[in-house]
Amino acid sequence: MLIGAGVSVSAGIPDFRSPQTGLYHNLAQYNLPYAEAIFDLDYFQSVDSRPFYRLCRELWPGQYTPTPTHRFIRLLHEKKLLRRCFTQNIDSLETAAGLPKEMVVAAHGNFDSAHVVGRDDVEVPIEEVRAAAMGEDDWASLNERYGGLCKPSIVFFGEQLPPRFFEAIRTDFPSCGLLLVMGTSLVVQPFASLIDQVRPGTPRALFNRERVGEGGVMSAGGFDFDGSSDTFVEGDCDAACLELVRLAGWEADFAALEDNCGA
Ligand code: CNA
């Protein structure tokens, strides 16, 4: 299972790239020169750390409730049908829905841990970072205490993805029998290329508001929705997941799930 920001939209967290509602469309309030600057390491270190720190406050886990899609993923795990959930999301709603941490690969990091920028070996207790983000402490004192800019371990443009991401590709993809992809524009690499890590002929299904991830004439890989093994289900992933629950006859099990039970 591969997921992106679209699966958390109904929780109230905007995605990046949806026209009108996406974060990139609404960044005026952050006073950024260009949208991606909010996750740009050079901009954060050398120009202005405040936009990202503000986003930390808005996204800090505990303020949002998992969506039906997150619960569906948890149910796949309970049914022993889930190999792994690779997520681009930093909101930790997968574990909030009760998916055990070992079932999640947070490709772009999350708010579980923090470090000093440029010194990955200097761990900063996440509770202290949370206090700074939520205004109970201030970032300047935190940064002074640890001798550098502190940030949750969220992967910025220009930073390495966590080693676990690459390890899990090796262990999980050779045994994948069906790849579900939900709520992602599939433009951020290397995550976007994961769709091509399955064995040739493995069925893949994209559940998204828009058709994405198709290989161009000149490029190898990508979805081929006109071929035999790829399927595109257009629309909201929550509605699609609820329909899958209904088709599988899992309504009672789905209703019985409680958030956080497996965390
Ligand atoms: P994106 O580029 O914003 O794309 C989102 C995709 O989801 C688009 O194709 C939308 O059409 C689609 N979409 C939106 N709502 C729905 C819905 N309800 N049902 C189905 N499809 C929907 O986001 P990606 O995840 O592809 O981009 C990767 C970035 C986004 C990662 O680096 C994340 O860290 C980052 N991000 C994460 C969050 C989060 O943690 N919730 C929020 C915003 C951005």
Tab-separated table of C-alpha atoms and ligand atoms in Angstrom:
chain	number	residue	atom	x	y	z
A	1	MET	CA	0.000	0.000	0.000
A	2	LEU	CA	1.325	3.449	-0.977
A	3	ILE	CA	-0.389	6.584	0.291
A	4	GLY	CA	-0.054	10.350	0.079
A	5	ALA	CA	-1.572	13.559	1.364
A	6	GLY	CA	-4.946	12.902	-0.326
A	7	VAL	CA	-5.858	10.246	2.261
A	8	SER	CA	-5.683	12.854	5.052
A	9	VAL	CA	-7.638	15.602	3.305
A	10	SER	CA	-10.952	14.571	4.867
A	11	ALA	CA	-9.270	14.774	8.304
A	12	GLY	CA	-8.900	18.511	7.649
A	13	ILE	CA	-5.226	18.521	6.590
A	14	PRO	CA	-4.848	20.093	3.148
A	15	ASP	CA	-2.710	18.260	0.586
A	16	PHE	CA	-0.045	20.138	-1.381
A	17	ARG	CA	-1.142	20.216	-4.960
A	18	SER	CA	-4.935	20.234	-5.185
A	19	PRO	CA	-5.999	23.430	-6.972
A	20	GLN	CA	-7.654	26.019	-4.639
A	21	THR	CA	-7.540	23.904	-1.454
A	22	GLY	CA	-3.934	22.607	-1.474
A	23	LEU	CA	-1.280	24.043	0.808
A	24	TYR	CA	0.783	25.289	-2.133
A	25	HIS	CA	-2.162	27.366	-3.279
A	26	ASN	CA	-2.666	28.888	0.160
A	27	LEU	CA	0.820	29.793	1.266
A	28	ALA	CA	0.393	33.562	1.092
A	29	GLN	CA	-0.109	33.617	4.862
A	30	TYR	CA	3.370	32.081	5.282
A	31	ASN	CA	5.043	34.838	3.258
A	32	LEU	CA	7.223	32.474	1.247
A	33	PRO	CA	9.005	33.330	-2.022
A	34	TYR	CA	7.925	29.995	-3.549
A	35	ALA	CA	5.753	27.211	-2.149
A	36	GLU	CA	8.366	24.474	-1.796
A	37	ALA	CA	10.489	26.803	0.367
A	38	ILE	CA	8.541	25.595	3.388
A	39	PHE	CA	10.365	22.231	3.081
A	40	ASP	CA	13.637	23.572	1.657
A	41	LEU	CA	16.668	22.972	3.854
A	42	ASP	CA	18.638	26.008	2.642
A	43	TYR	CA	15.658	28.292	3.104
A	44	PHE	CA	14.998	26.897	6.591
A	45	GLN	CA	18.633	27.228	7.677
A	46	SER	CA	19.707	30.414	5.995
A	47	VAL	CA	16.592	32.511	5.371
A	48	ASP	CA	13.613	31.821	7.630
A	49	SER	CA	12.759	28.882	9.894
A	50	ARG	CA	9.444	30.403	11.012
A	51	PRO	CA	7.150	29.132	8.210
A	52	PHE	CA	8.106	25.513	8.876
A	53	TYR	CA	7.862	26.006	12.636
A	54	ARG	CA	4.391	27.405	12.146
A	55	LEU	CA	3.411	24.414	10.037
A	56	CYS	CA	4.701	22.148	12.840
A	57	ARG	CA	2.248	23.736	15.217
A	58	GLU	CA	-0.626	23.281	12.780
A	59	LEU	CA	0.190	19.655	11.978
A	60	TRP	CA	1.405	18.408	15.363
A	61	PRO	CA	-0.134	14.956	15.945
A	62	GLY	CA	-3.122	14.699	18.233
A	63	GLN	CA	-5.147	17.462	16.588
A	64	TYR	CA	-6.636	15.372	13.766
A	65	THR	CA	-8.694	12.197	13.597
A	66	PRO	CA	-7.877	9.353	11.181
A	67	THR	CA	-10.084	9.063	8.109
A	68	PRO	CA	-12.080	6.069	6.845
A	69	THR	CA	-9.141	5.363	4.539
A	70	HIS	CA	-6.738	5.096	7.495
A	71	ARG	CA	-9.192	2.763	9.216
A	72	PHE	CA	-9.478	0.671	6.061
A	73	ILE	CA	-5.689	0.264	6.011
A	74	ARG	CA	-5.810	-0.803	9.654
A	75	LEU	CA	-8.515	-3.324	8.775
A	76	LEU	CA	-6.344	-4.772	5.989
A	77	HIS	CA	-3.697	-5.304	8.649
A	78	GLU	CA	-6.178	-6.961	11.038
A	79	LYS	CA	-7.183	-9.263	8.159
A	80	LYS	CA	-3.483	-10.082	7.641
A	81	LEU	CA	-3.662	-8.752	4.104
A	82	LEU	CA	-1.304	-5.796	4.503
A	83	ARG	CA	2.402	-6.245	3.770
A	84	ARG	CA	3.298	-2.648	4.627
A	85	CYS	CA	1.955	0.875	4.374
A	86	PHE	CA	4.476	3.205	2.744
A	87	THR	CA	3.359	6.742	3.451
A	88	GLN	CA	4.541	10.144	2.283
A	89	ASN	CA	2.502	11.733	5.026
A	90	ILE	CA	4.047	13.286	8.098
A	91	ASP	CA	0.822	13.341	10.127
A	92	SER	CA	1.150	9.856	11.741
A	93	LEU	CA	-2.572	9.238	11.215
A	94	GLU	CA	-1.773	5.648	10.213
A	95	THR	CA	-0.626	4.812	13.756
A	96	ALA	CA	-3.363	7.006	15.223
A	97	ALA	CA	-5.797	4.670	13.439
A	98	GLY	CA	-4.199	1.758	15.265
A	99	LEU	CA	-1.746	0.472	12.666
A	100	PRO	CA	1.357	-0.804	14.509
A	101	LYS	CA	4.464	1.312	13.874
A	102	GLU	CA	6.331	-1.572	12.251
A	103	MET	CA	3.624	-1.738	9.551
A	104	VAL	CA	4.294	1.866	8.517
A	105	VAL	CA	7.219	3.197	6.520
A	106	ALA	CA	7.196	6.965	6.919
A	107	ALA	CA	9.208	7.807	3.808
A	108	HIS	CA	9.337	11.529	4.562
A	109	GLY	CA	9.639	11.189	8.330
A	110	ASN	CA	7.175	12.440	10.938
A	111	PHE	CA	6.919	13.984	14.384
A	112	ASP	CA	8.094	10.872	16.269
A	113	SER	CA	11.646	12.136	16.719
A	114	ALA	CA	13.731	15.268	16.246
A	115	HIS	CA	17.347	16.246	15.718
A	116	VAL	CA	19.633	19.212	15.121
A	117	VAL	CA	19.849	20.095	11.426
A	118	GLY	CA	23.107	18.924	9.879
A	119	ARG	CA	23.915	16.827	12.952
A	120	ASP	CA	21.679	13.777	12.761
A	121	ASP	CA	23.521	12.271	15.729
A	122	VAL	CA	22.197	15.008	18.046
A	123	GLU	CA	18.749	13.742	19.040
A	124	VAL	CA	16.428	16.269	20.621
A	125	PRO	CA	13.716	14.949	22.961
A	126	ILE	CA	10.491	15.216	21.011
A	127	GLU	CA	8.597	16.542	24.042
A	128	GLU	CA	10.884	19.594	24.123
A	129	VAL	CA	10.282	20.168	20.414
A	130	ARG	CA	6.555	19.801	20.902
A	131	ALA	CA	6.675	22.415	23.678
A	132	ALA	CA	8.440	24.863	21.343
A	133	ALA	CA	6.010	24.142	18.493
A	134	MET	CA	2.944	24.597	20.679
A	135	GLY	CA	4.222	27.846	22.222
A	136	GLU	CA	4.922	26.448	25.711
A	137	ASP	CA	8.631	27.127	25.122
A	138	ASP	CA	10.242	29.150	22.349
A	139	TRP	CA	12.281	27.819	19.457
A	140	ALA	CA	15.167	30.234	20.097
A	141	SER	CA	15.834	28.835	23.585
A	142	LEU	CA	15.464	25.254	22.350
A	143	ASN	CA	17.918	25.879	19.506
A	144	GLU	CA	20.358	27.550	21.875
A	145	ARG	CA	20.183	24.620	24.317
A	146	TYR	CA	21.059	22.128	21.570
A	147	GLY	CA	23.531	24.317	19.679
A	148	GLY	CA	21.748	24.446	16.328
A	149	LEU	CA	18.407	24.544	14.549
A	150	CYS	CA	16.168	21.804	15.929
A	151	LYS	CA	13.448	20.226	13.827
A	152	PRO	CA	11.260	17.145	13.874
A	153	SER	CA	12.754	14.428	11.646
A	154	ILE	CA	10.701	15.379	8.616
A	155	VAL	CA	12.587	14.959	5.357
A	156	PHE	CA	13.192	18.232	3.516
A	157	PHE	CA	14.046	18.629	-0.150
A	158	GLY	CA	17.795	18.015	-0.218
A	159	GLU	CA	17.780	15.512	2.675
A	160	GLN	CA	18.226	11.746	2.612
A	161	LEU	CA	15.200	9.518	3.143
A	162	PRO	CA	15.382	7.283	6.234
A	163	PRO	CA	17.408	4.049	5.766
A	164	ARG	CA	14.285	2.053	6.700
A	165	PHE	CA	12.626	3.237	3.479
A	166	PHE	CA	15.298	1.573	1.335
A	167	GLU	CA	15.446	-1.542	3.535
A	168	ALA	CA	11.674	-2.009	3.320
A	169	ILE	CA	11.724	-1.722	-0.487
A	170	ARG	CA	14.054	-4.719	-0.577
A	171	THR	CA	12.045	-6.829	1.855
A	172	ASP	CA	8.475	-5.956	0.848
A	173	PHE	CA	8.189	-5.434	-2.879
A	174	PRO	CA	9.319	-8.872	-4.106
A	175	SER	CA	6.386	-10.455	-2.201
A	176	CYS	CA	3.758	-7.856	-3.109
A	177	GLY	CA	0.713	-9.504	-4.728
A	178	LEU	CA	-1.410	-6.365	-5.173
A	179	LEU	CA	-0.263	-2.764	-4.948
A	180	LEU	CA	-2.850	-0.246	-3.738
A	181	VAL	CA	-1.964	3.426	-4.263
A	182	MET	CA	-4.128	6.153	-2.722
A	183	GLY	CA	-4.251	9.953	-2.581
A	184	THR	CA	-0.964	10.918	-4.151
A	185	SER	CA	0.083	12.972	-7.175
A	186	LEU	CA	3.117	10.667	-7.599
A	187	VAL	CA	5.454	13.524	-8.420
A	188	VAL	CA	7.851	13.365	-5.463
A	189	GLN	CA	10.822	11.062	-6.035
A	190	PRO	CA	12.019	8.539	-5.074
A	191	PHE	CA	8.598	7.641	-3.618
A	192	ALA	CA	6.819	7.979	-6.972
A	193	SER	CA	9.018	5.250	-8.490
A	194	LEU	CA	7.866	2.712	-5.906
A	195	ILE	CA	4.991	1.787	-8.204
A	196	ASP	CA	7.585	0.179	-10.465
A	197	GLN	CA	9.229	-1.878	-7.720
A	198	VAL	CA	6.666	-4.691	-7.882
A	199	ARG	CA	7.306	-7.774	-10.004
A	200	PRO	CA	6.169	-7.420	-13.641
A	201	GLY	CA	2.487	-8.252	-14.036
A	202	THR	CA	1.595	-7.551	-10.381
A	203	PRO	CA	-1.856	-5.926	-10.280
A	204	ARG	CA	-1.762	-2.256	-9.247
A	205	ALA	CA	-4.713	-0.010	-8.452
A	206	LEU	CA	-4.703	3.769	-8.096
A	207	PHE	CA	-7.474	5.402	-6.028
A	208	ASN	CA	-7.226	9.138	-6.589
A	209	ARG	CA	-9.178	12.227	-7.552
A	210	GLU	CA	-7.046	12.516	-10.669
A	211	ARG	CA	-5.250	10.142	-13.008
A	212	VAL	CA	-1.505	10.260	-12.226
A	213	GLY	CA	1.673	8.217	-12.511
A	214	GLU	CA	1.335	7.168	-16.132
A	215	GLY	CA	4.530	6.547	-18.056
A	216	GLY	CA	5.065	8.845	-21.010
A	217	VAL	CA	5.863	7.547	-24.476
A	218	MET	CA	9.577	8.034	-23.843
A	219	SER	CA	9.722	6.878	-20.229
A	220	ALA	CA	9.911	3.352	-18.894
A	221	GLY	CA	7.594	2.392	-16.046
A	222	GLY	CA	4.544	4.123	-14.651
A	223	PHE	CA	0.941	2.976	-14.747
A	224	ASP	CA	-0.575	1.675	-17.932
A	225	PHE	CA	-4.312	1.909	-17.359
A	226	ASP	CA	-5.004	0.708	-20.876
A	227	GLY	CA	-3.053	-2.501	-20.229
A	228	SER	CA	-4.263	-5.530	-18.311
A	229	SER	CA	-2.867	-5.210	-14.788
A	230	ASP	CA	-3.381	-1.552	-13.774
A	231	THR	CA	-6.681	-0.047	-12.610
A	232	PHE	CA	-7.658	3.561	-11.972
A	233	VAL	CA	-10.536	4.277	-9.576
A	234	GLU	CA	-11.365	7.966	-9.884
A	235	GLY	CA	-12.772	9.852	-6.899
A	236	ASP	CA	-12.410	10.199	-3.144
A	237	CYS	CA	-10.463	7.420	-1.477
A	238	ASP	CA	-12.762	7.359	1.584
A	239	ALA	CA	-15.738	6.525	-0.616
A	240	ALA	CA	-13.711	3.880	-2.452
A	241	CYS	CA	-12.545	2.294	0.825
A	242	LEU	CA	-16.089	2.190	2.190
A	243	GLU	CA	-17.208	0.508	-1.014
A	244	LEU	CA	-14.407	-2.049	-0.730
A	245	VAL	CA	-15.468	-2.733	2.872
A	246	ARG	CA	-19.029	-3.288	1.671
A	247	LEU	CA	-17.995	-5.541	-1.217
A	248	ALA	CA	-15.837	-7.640	1.133
A	249	GLY	CA	-18.664	-7.904	3.695
A	250	TRP	CA	-16.449	-6.355	6.380
A	251	GLU	CA	-18.907	-3.686	7.619
A	252	ALA	CA	-19.143	-5.061	11.165
A	253	ASP	CA	-15.356	-5.441	11.532
A	254	PHE	CA	-14.850	-1.951	10.153
A	255	ALA	CA	-17.379	-0.461	12.547
A	256	ALA	CA	-15.774	-2.283	15.483
A	257	LEU	CA	-12.340	-0.755	14.936
A	258	GLU	CA	-11.273	1.704	17.560
A	259	ASP	CA	-8.520	4.220	16.917
A	260	ASN	CA	-5.177	3.524	18.534
A	261	CYS	CA	-6.028	-0.048	19.554
A	262	GLY	CA	-3.024	-1.469	17.798
A	263	ALA	CA	-0.609	1.385	18.487
B	1	CNA	P1	0.022	16.017	-3.312
B	1	CNA	O1	1.087	16.267	-4.315
B	1	CNA	O2	-0.606	17.175	-2.643
B	1	CNA	O3	-1.109	15.160	-4.063
B	1	CNA	C1	-2.299	14.771	-3.431
B	1	CNA	C2	-3.090	13.934	-4.417
B	1	CNA	O4	-4.214	13.407	-3.733
B	1	CNA	C3	-3.592	14.692	-5.625
B	1	CNA	O5	-3.394	13.919	-6.778
B	1	CNA	C4	-5.091	14.877	-5.339
B	1	CNA	O6	-5.875	14.884	-6.504
B	1	CNA	C5	-5.379	13.652	-4.526
B	1	CNA	N1	-6.477	13.801	-3.567
B	1	CNA	C6	-6.785	14.868	-2.782
B	1	CNA	N2	-7.815	14.594	-1.985
B	1	CNA	C7	-8.181	13.306	-2.261
B	1	CNA	C8	-9.191	12.438	-1.770
B	1	CNA	N3	-10.020	12.825	-0.801
B	1	CNA	N4	-9.285	11.193	-2.294
B	1	CNA	C9	-8.431	10.775	-3.271
B	1	CNA	N5	-7.466	11.562	-3.785
B	1	CNA	C10	-7.334	12.803	-3.271
B	1	CNA	O7	0.526	15.017	-2.164
B	1	CNA	P2	1.582	13.822	-2.255
B	1	CNA	O8	1.417	13.038	-1.016
B	1	CNA	O9	1.527	13.121	-3.547
B	1	CNA	O10	2.959	14.621	-2.208
B	1	CNA	C11	3.988	14.255	-1.408
B	1	CNA	C12	4.267	15.268	-0.295
B	1	CNA	C13	3.027	15.831	0.337
B	1	CNA	C14	4.958	14.601	0.845
B	1	CNA	O11	6.262	15.061	0.932
B	1	CNA	C15	4.179	14.930	2.125
B	1	CNA	O12	5.021	15.171	3.213
B	1	CNA	C16	3.410	16.114	1.776
B	1	CNA	N6	2.186	16.423	2.565
B	1	CNA	C17	1.787	15.659	3.584
B	1	CNA	C18	0.637	15.980	4.303
B	1	CNA	C19	0.213	15.097	5.431
B	1	CNA	O13	1.048	14.568	6.161
B	1	CNA	N7	-1.100	14.904	5.613
B	1	CNA	C20	-0.115	17.103	3.940
B	1	CNA	C21	0.337	17.901	2.861
B	1	CNA	C22	1.485	17.543	2.182
